[in-house]
Amino acid sequence: MKRLYEGFKTGIFIGIIISLIFSFIVSEGTYYPMNPHSLMGEIYAQNLDDLQIFIVVLAIWGMIGILFSFGDMIFSHTDMSVTMSTVTHFSLMLLVFFPLAILAGWFPFTAEGLVTFITLFVIIYTVIWLIARTRHKTLVDDINEKLNKGKEK
């Protein structure tokens, strides 16, 4: 339950920070919790008022935070290799995060938007894999060093 709450809270916090940054850069002094020109931004604007839109995006950001919070367990609570964990995590995030990103108005619901999203994901996950691989290698090397010191005594 704590992981659920922390993930929701973190997702909202990060969503607000990102929306503030993009609003500052793009909107010339007006705050938009989502891209008003995205498919979902236009749908929400036609059917909801500003407060309702903000509540909807807060809920979506919270769900994204929960997704990443629980998705992290693939790395910490399984016996899979780093590569297999990364592929599993990548697949899960792609299948679940992409629809949430569309609902949040982060990517246009077009072929170009899909290609952009997947390209960014591949780049990000390559970095994640390299970091995880390095961290695990360091951990294994430390364990081996301790075991070797124990044999020398």
PDB file of C-alpha atoms in Angstrom:
ATOM      1  CA  MET A   1       0.000   0.000   0.000  1.00  0.00           C
ATOM      2  CA  LYS A   2       2.907   2.333   0.769  1.00  0.00           C
ATOM      3  CA  ARG A   3       4.398   1.678  -2.694  1.00  0.00           C
ATOM      4  CA  LEU A   4       1.020   2.546  -4.239  1.00  0.00           C
ATOM      5  CA  TYR A   5       0.790   5.832  -2.334  1.00  0.00           C
ATOM      6  CA  GLU A   6       4.423   6.781  -2.946  1.00  0.00           C
ATOM      7  CA  GLY A   7       4.142   5.980  -6.662  1.00  0.00           C
ATOM      8  CA  PHE A   8       0.940   8.026  -6.992  1.00  0.00           C
ATOM      9  CA  LYS A   9       2.453  10.967  -5.117  1.00  0.00           C
ATOM     10  CA  THR A  10       5.706  10.852  -7.095  1.00  0.00           C
ATOM     11  CA  GLY A  11       3.847  10.617 -10.412  1.00  0.00           C
ATOM     12  CA  ILE A  12       1.783  13.697  -9.566  1.00  0.00           C
ATOM     13  CA  PHE A  13       4.847  15.640  -8.424  1.00  0.00           C
ATOM     14  CA  ILE A  14       6.834  14.839 -11.563  1.00  0.00           C
ATOM     15  CA  GLY A  15       3.792  15.509 -13.776  1.00  0.00           C
ATOM     16  CA  ILE A  16       3.292  18.949 -12.232  1.00  0.00           C
ATOM     17  CA  ILE A  17       6.979  19.853 -12.595  1.00  0.00           C
ATOM     18  CA  ILE A  18       7.051  18.740 -16.239  1.00  0.00           C
ATOM     19  CA  SER A  19       3.795  20.561 -17.032  1.00  0.00           C
ATOM     20  CA  LEU A  20       5.124  23.746 -15.425  1.00  0.00           C
ATOM     21  CA  ILE A  21       8.343  23.556 -17.439  1.00  0.00           C
ATOM     22  CA  PHE A  22       6.511  22.977 -20.723  1.00  0.00           C
ATOM     23  CA  SER A  23       3.924  25.651 -19.950  1.00  0.00           C
ATOM     24  CA  PHE A  24       6.712  28.109 -19.201  1.00  0.00           C
ATOM     25  CA  ILE A  25       8.525  27.280 -22.449  1.00  0.00           C
ATOM     26  CA  VAL A  26       5.564  26.986 -24.826  1.00  0.00           C
ATOM     27  CA  SER A  27       2.469  28.756 -23.555  1.00  0.00           C
ATOM     28  CA  GLU A  28       3.544  32.382 -23.094  1.00  0.00           C
ATOM     29  CA  GLY A  29       2.373  32.744 -19.490  1.00  0.00           C
ATOM     30  CA  THR A  30      -0.632  30.407 -19.477  1.00  0.00           C
ATOM     31  CA  TYR A  31      -0.538  27.152 -17.514  1.00  0.00           C
ATOM     32  CA  TYR A  32      -1.628  24.054 -19.379  1.00  0.00           C
ATOM     33  CA  PRO A  33      -1.470  20.751 -17.487  1.00  0.00           C
ATOM     34  CA  MET A  34      -1.375  19.047 -20.878  1.00  0.00           C
ATOM     35  CA  ASN A  35      -0.811  19.964 -24.502  1.00  0.00           C
ATOM     36  CA  PRO A  36      -4.094  21.635 -25.514  1.00  0.00           C
ATOM     37  CA  HIS A  37      -3.365  20.808 -29.163  1.00  0.00           C
ATOM     38  CA  SER A  38      -3.008  17.070 -28.582  1.00  0.00           C
ATOM     39  CA  LEU A  39      -5.906  14.753 -29.421  1.00  0.00           C
ATOM     40  CA  MET A  40      -6.818  14.277 -25.766  1.00  0.00           C
ATOM     41  CA  GLY A  41      -6.213  17.948 -24.998  1.00  0.00           C
ATOM     42  CA  GLU A  42      -8.812  18.877 -27.609  1.00  0.00           C
ATOM     43  CA  ILE A  43     -11.260  16.215 -26.412  1.00  0.00           C
ATOM     44  CA  TYR A  44     -10.889  17.269 -22.790  1.00  0.00           C
ATOM     45  CA  ALA A  45     -11.238  20.974 -23.704  1.00  0.00           C
ATOM     46  CA  GLN A  46     -14.477  20.268 -25.586  1.00  0.00           C
ATOM     47  CA  ASN A  47     -16.023  18.235 -22.758  1.00  0.00           C
ATOM     48  CA  LEU A  48     -14.487  19.393 -19.461  1.00  0.00           C
ATOM     49  CA  ASP A  49     -13.725  22.635 -17.671  1.00  0.00           C
ATOM     50  CA  ASP A  50     -10.177  23.564 -16.580  1.00  0.00           C
ATOM     51  CA  LEU A  51     -10.546  22.137 -13.067  1.00  0.00           C
ATOM     52  CA  GLN A  52     -11.889  18.829 -14.389  1.00  0.00           C
ATOM     53  CA  ILE A  53      -9.019  18.622 -16.886  1.00  0.00           C
ATOM     54  CA  PHE A  54      -6.534  19.218 -14.081  1.00  0.00           C
ATOM     55  CA  ILE A  55      -8.122  16.475 -11.954  1.00  0.00           C
ATOM     56  CA  VAL A  56      -8.030  14.060 -14.907  1.00  0.00           C
ATOM     57  CA  VAL A  57      -4.338  14.706 -15.602  1.00  0.00           C
ATOM     58  CA  LEU A  58      -3.487  14.442 -11.899  1.00  0.00           C
ATOM     59  CA  ALA A  59      -5.102  10.991 -11.880  1.00  0.00           C
ATOM     60  CA  ILE A  60      -3.209   9.996 -15.051  1.00  0.00           C
ATOM     61  CA  TRP A  61       0.102  11.271 -13.642  1.00  0.00           C
ATOM     62  CA  GLY A  62      -0.601   9.337 -10.449  1.00  0.00           C
ATOM     63  CA  MET A  63      -1.255   6.156 -12.443  1.00  0.00           C
ATOM     64  CA  ILE A  64       2.008   6.671 -14.342  1.00  0.00           C
ATOM     65  CA  GLY A  65       3.816   7.015 -11.024  1.00  0.00           C
ATOM     66  CA  ILE A  66       2.214   3.802  -9.745  1.00  0.00           C
ATOM     67  CA  LEU A  67       3.140   2.002 -12.967  1.00  0.00           C
ATOM     68  CA  PHE A  68       6.808   2.958 -12.644  1.00  0.00           C
ATOM     69  CA  SER A  69       6.823   2.247  -8.921  1.00  0.00           C
ATOM     70  CA  PHE A  70       5.533  -1.282  -9.409  1.00  0.00           C
ATOM     71  CA  GLY A  71       7.470  -1.742 -12.647  1.00  0.00           C
ATOM     72  CA  ASP A  72      10.668  -1.208 -10.681  1.00  0.00           C
ATOM     73  CA  MET A  73       9.916  -4.454  -8.834  1.00  0.00           C
ATOM     74  CA  ILE A  74      10.855  -6.328 -12.014  1.00  0.00           C
ATOM     75  CA  PHE A  75      14.455  -5.312 -11.282  1.00  0.00           C
ATOM     76  CA  SER A  76      14.391  -5.720  -7.518  1.00  0.00           C
ATOM     77  CA  HIS A  77      12.103  -8.703  -6.869  1.00  0.00           C
ATOM     78  CA  THR A  78      12.942 -11.211  -9.601  1.00  0.00           C
ATOM     79  CA  ASP A  79      15.806 -13.548 -10.402  1.00  0.00           C
ATOM     80  CA  MET A  80      15.899 -12.560 -14.065  1.00  0.00           C
ATOM     81  CA  SER A  81      19.090 -11.376 -15.723  1.00  0.00           C
ATOM     82  CA  VAL A  82      19.543  -7.639 -16.115  1.00  0.00           C
ATOM     83  CA  THR A  83      18.889  -7.927 -19.843  1.00  0.00           C
ATOM     84  CA  MET A  84      15.718  -9.999 -19.378  1.00  0.00           C
ATOM     85  CA  SER A  85      14.504  -7.649 -16.625  1.00  0.00           C
ATOM     86  CA  THR A  86      15.092  -4.672 -18.904  1.00  0.00           C
ATOM     87  CA  VAL A  87      13.255  -6.308 -21.840  1.00  0.00           C
ATOM     88  CA  THR A  88      10.332  -7.268 -19.574  1.00  0.00           C
ATOM     89  CA  HIS A  89      10.207  -3.786 -18.039  1.00  0.00           C
ATOM     90  CA  PHE A  90      10.466  -2.162 -21.479  1.00  0.00           C
ATOM     91  CA  SER A  91       7.583  -4.286 -22.814  1.00  0.00           C
ATOM     92  CA  LEU A  92       5.368  -3.616 -19.801  1.00  0.00           C
ATOM     93  CA  MET A  93       6.019   0.111 -19.901  1.00  0.00           C
ATOM     94  CA  LEU A  94       5.462   0.280 -23.640  1.00  0.00           C
ATOM     95  CA  LEU A  95       2.131  -1.533 -23.394  1.00  0.00           C
ATOM     96  CA  VAL A  96       0.814   0.380 -20.374  1.00  0.00           C
ATOM     97  CA  PHE A  97       2.670   3.697 -20.401  1.00  0.00           C
ATOM     98  CA  PHE A  98       1.974   4.561 -24.039  1.00  0.00           C
ATOM     99  CA  PRO A  99      -1.832   4.669 -23.584  1.00  0.00           C
ATOM    100  CA  LEU A 100      -1.400   6.709 -20.393  1.00  0.00           C
ATOM    101  CA  ALA A 101       0.946   9.105 -22.215  1.00  0.00           C
ATOM    102  CA  ILE A 102      -1.678   9.512 -24.952  1.00  0.00           C
ATOM    103  CA  LEU A 103      -4.387  10.141 -22.329  1.00  0.00           C
ATOM    104  CA  ALA A 104      -2.096  12.681 -20.655  1.00  0.00           C
ATOM    105  CA  GLY A 105      -1.679  14.480 -24.001  1.00  0.00           C
ATOM    106  CA  TRP A 106       2.078  13.951 -24.117  1.00  0.00           C
ATOM    107  CA  PHE A 107       2.242  12.391 -27.567  1.00  0.00           C
ATOM    108  CA  PRO A 108       0.024  12.861 -30.588  1.00  0.00           C
ATOM    109  CA  PHE A 109      -2.001   9.806 -31.481  1.00  0.00           C
ATOM    110  CA  THR A 110      -0.356   9.483 -34.906  1.00  0.00           C
ATOM    111  CA  ALA A 111       2.135   7.178 -36.595  1.00  0.00           C
ATOM    112  CA  GLU A 112       4.808   9.851 -36.154  1.00  0.00           C
ATOM    113  CA  GLY A 113       3.935  10.154 -32.454  1.00  0.00           C
ATOM    114  CA  LEU A 114       4.229   6.387 -32.044  1.00  0.00           C
ATOM    115  CA  VAL A 115       7.626   6.323 -33.790  1.00  0.00           C
ATOM    116  CA  THR A 116       8.855   9.234 -31.640  1.00  0.00           C
ATOM    117  CA  PHE A 117       7.622   7.539 -28.473  1.00  0.00           C
ATOM    118  CA  ILE A 118       9.256   4.198 -29.321  1.00  0.00           C
ATOM    119  CA  THR A 119      12.519   5.893 -30.366  1.00  0.00           C
ATOM    120  CA  LEU A 120      12.714   7.776 -27.067  1.00  0.00           C
ATOM    121  CA  PHE A 121      11.886   4.591 -25.184  1.00  0.00           C
ATOM    122  CA  VAL A 122      14.667   2.654 -26.906  1.00  0.00           C
ATOM    123  CA  ILE A 123      17.177   5.382 -26.063  1.00  0.00           C
ATOM    124  CA  ILE A 124      16.019   5.630 -22.437  1.00  0.00           C
ATOM    125  CA  TYR A 125      15.997   1.885 -21.952  1.00  0.00           C
ATOM    126  CA  THR A 126      19.444   1.501 -23.450  1.00  0.00           C
ATOM    127  CA  VAL A 127      20.681   3.918 -20.803  1.00  0.00           C
ATOM    128  CA  ILE A 128      18.701   2.079 -18.075  1.00  0.00           C
ATOM    129  CA  TRP A 129      20.173  -1.241 -19.177  1.00  0.00           C
ATOM    130  CA  LEU A 130      23.724   0.132 -19.155  1.00  0.00           C
ATOM    131  CA  ILE A 131      23.275   1.625 -15.680  1.00  0.00           C
ATOM    132  CA  ALA A 132      21.684  -1.558 -14.295  1.00  0.00           C
ATOM    133  CA  ARG A 133      24.359  -3.726 -15.891  1.00  0.00           C
ATOM    134  CA  THR A 134      27.135  -1.588 -14.422  1.00  0.00           C
ATOM    135  CA  ARG A 135      25.496  -1.582 -10.988  1.00  0.00           C
ATOM    136  CA  HIS A 136      25.054  -5.364 -11.002  1.00  0.00           C
ATOM    137  CA  LYS A 137      28.615  -5.923 -12.225  1.00  0.00           C
ATOM    138  CA  THR A 138      29.932  -3.760  -9.383  1.00  0.00           C
ATOM    139  CA  LEU A 139      27.804  -5.684  -6.882  1.00  0.00           C
ATOM    140  CA  VAL A 140      29.038  -9.056  -8.168  1.00  0.00           C
ATOM    141  CA  ASP A 141      32.649  -7.851  -8.176  1.00  0.00           C
ATOM    142  CA  ASP A 142      32.275  -6.676  -4.542  1.00  0.00           C
ATOM    143  CA  ILE A 143      30.793 -10.020  -3.501  1.00  0.00           C
ATOM    144  CA  ASN A 144      33.557 -11.916  -5.307  1.00  0.00           C
ATOM    145  CA  GLU A 145      36.196  -9.746  -3.642  1.00  0.00           C
ATOM    146  CA  LYS A 146      34.723 -10.457  -0.185  1.00  0.00           C
ATOM    147  CA  LEU A 147      34.562 -14.174  -0.955  1.00  0.00           C
ATOM    148  CA  ASN A 148      38.190 -14.183  -2.124  1.00  0.00           C
ATOM    149  CA  LYS A 149      39.298 -12.368   1.048  1.00  0.00           C
ATOM    150  CA  GLY A 150      37.500 -15.026   3.102  1.00  0.00           C
ATOM    151  CA  LYS A 151      39.387 -17.809   1.262  1.00  0.00           C
ATOM    152  CA  GLU A 152      42.759 -16.131   1.874  1.00  0.00           C
ATOM    153  CA  LYS A 153      42.379 -16.264   5.663  1.00  0.00           C
TER     154      LYS A 153
END
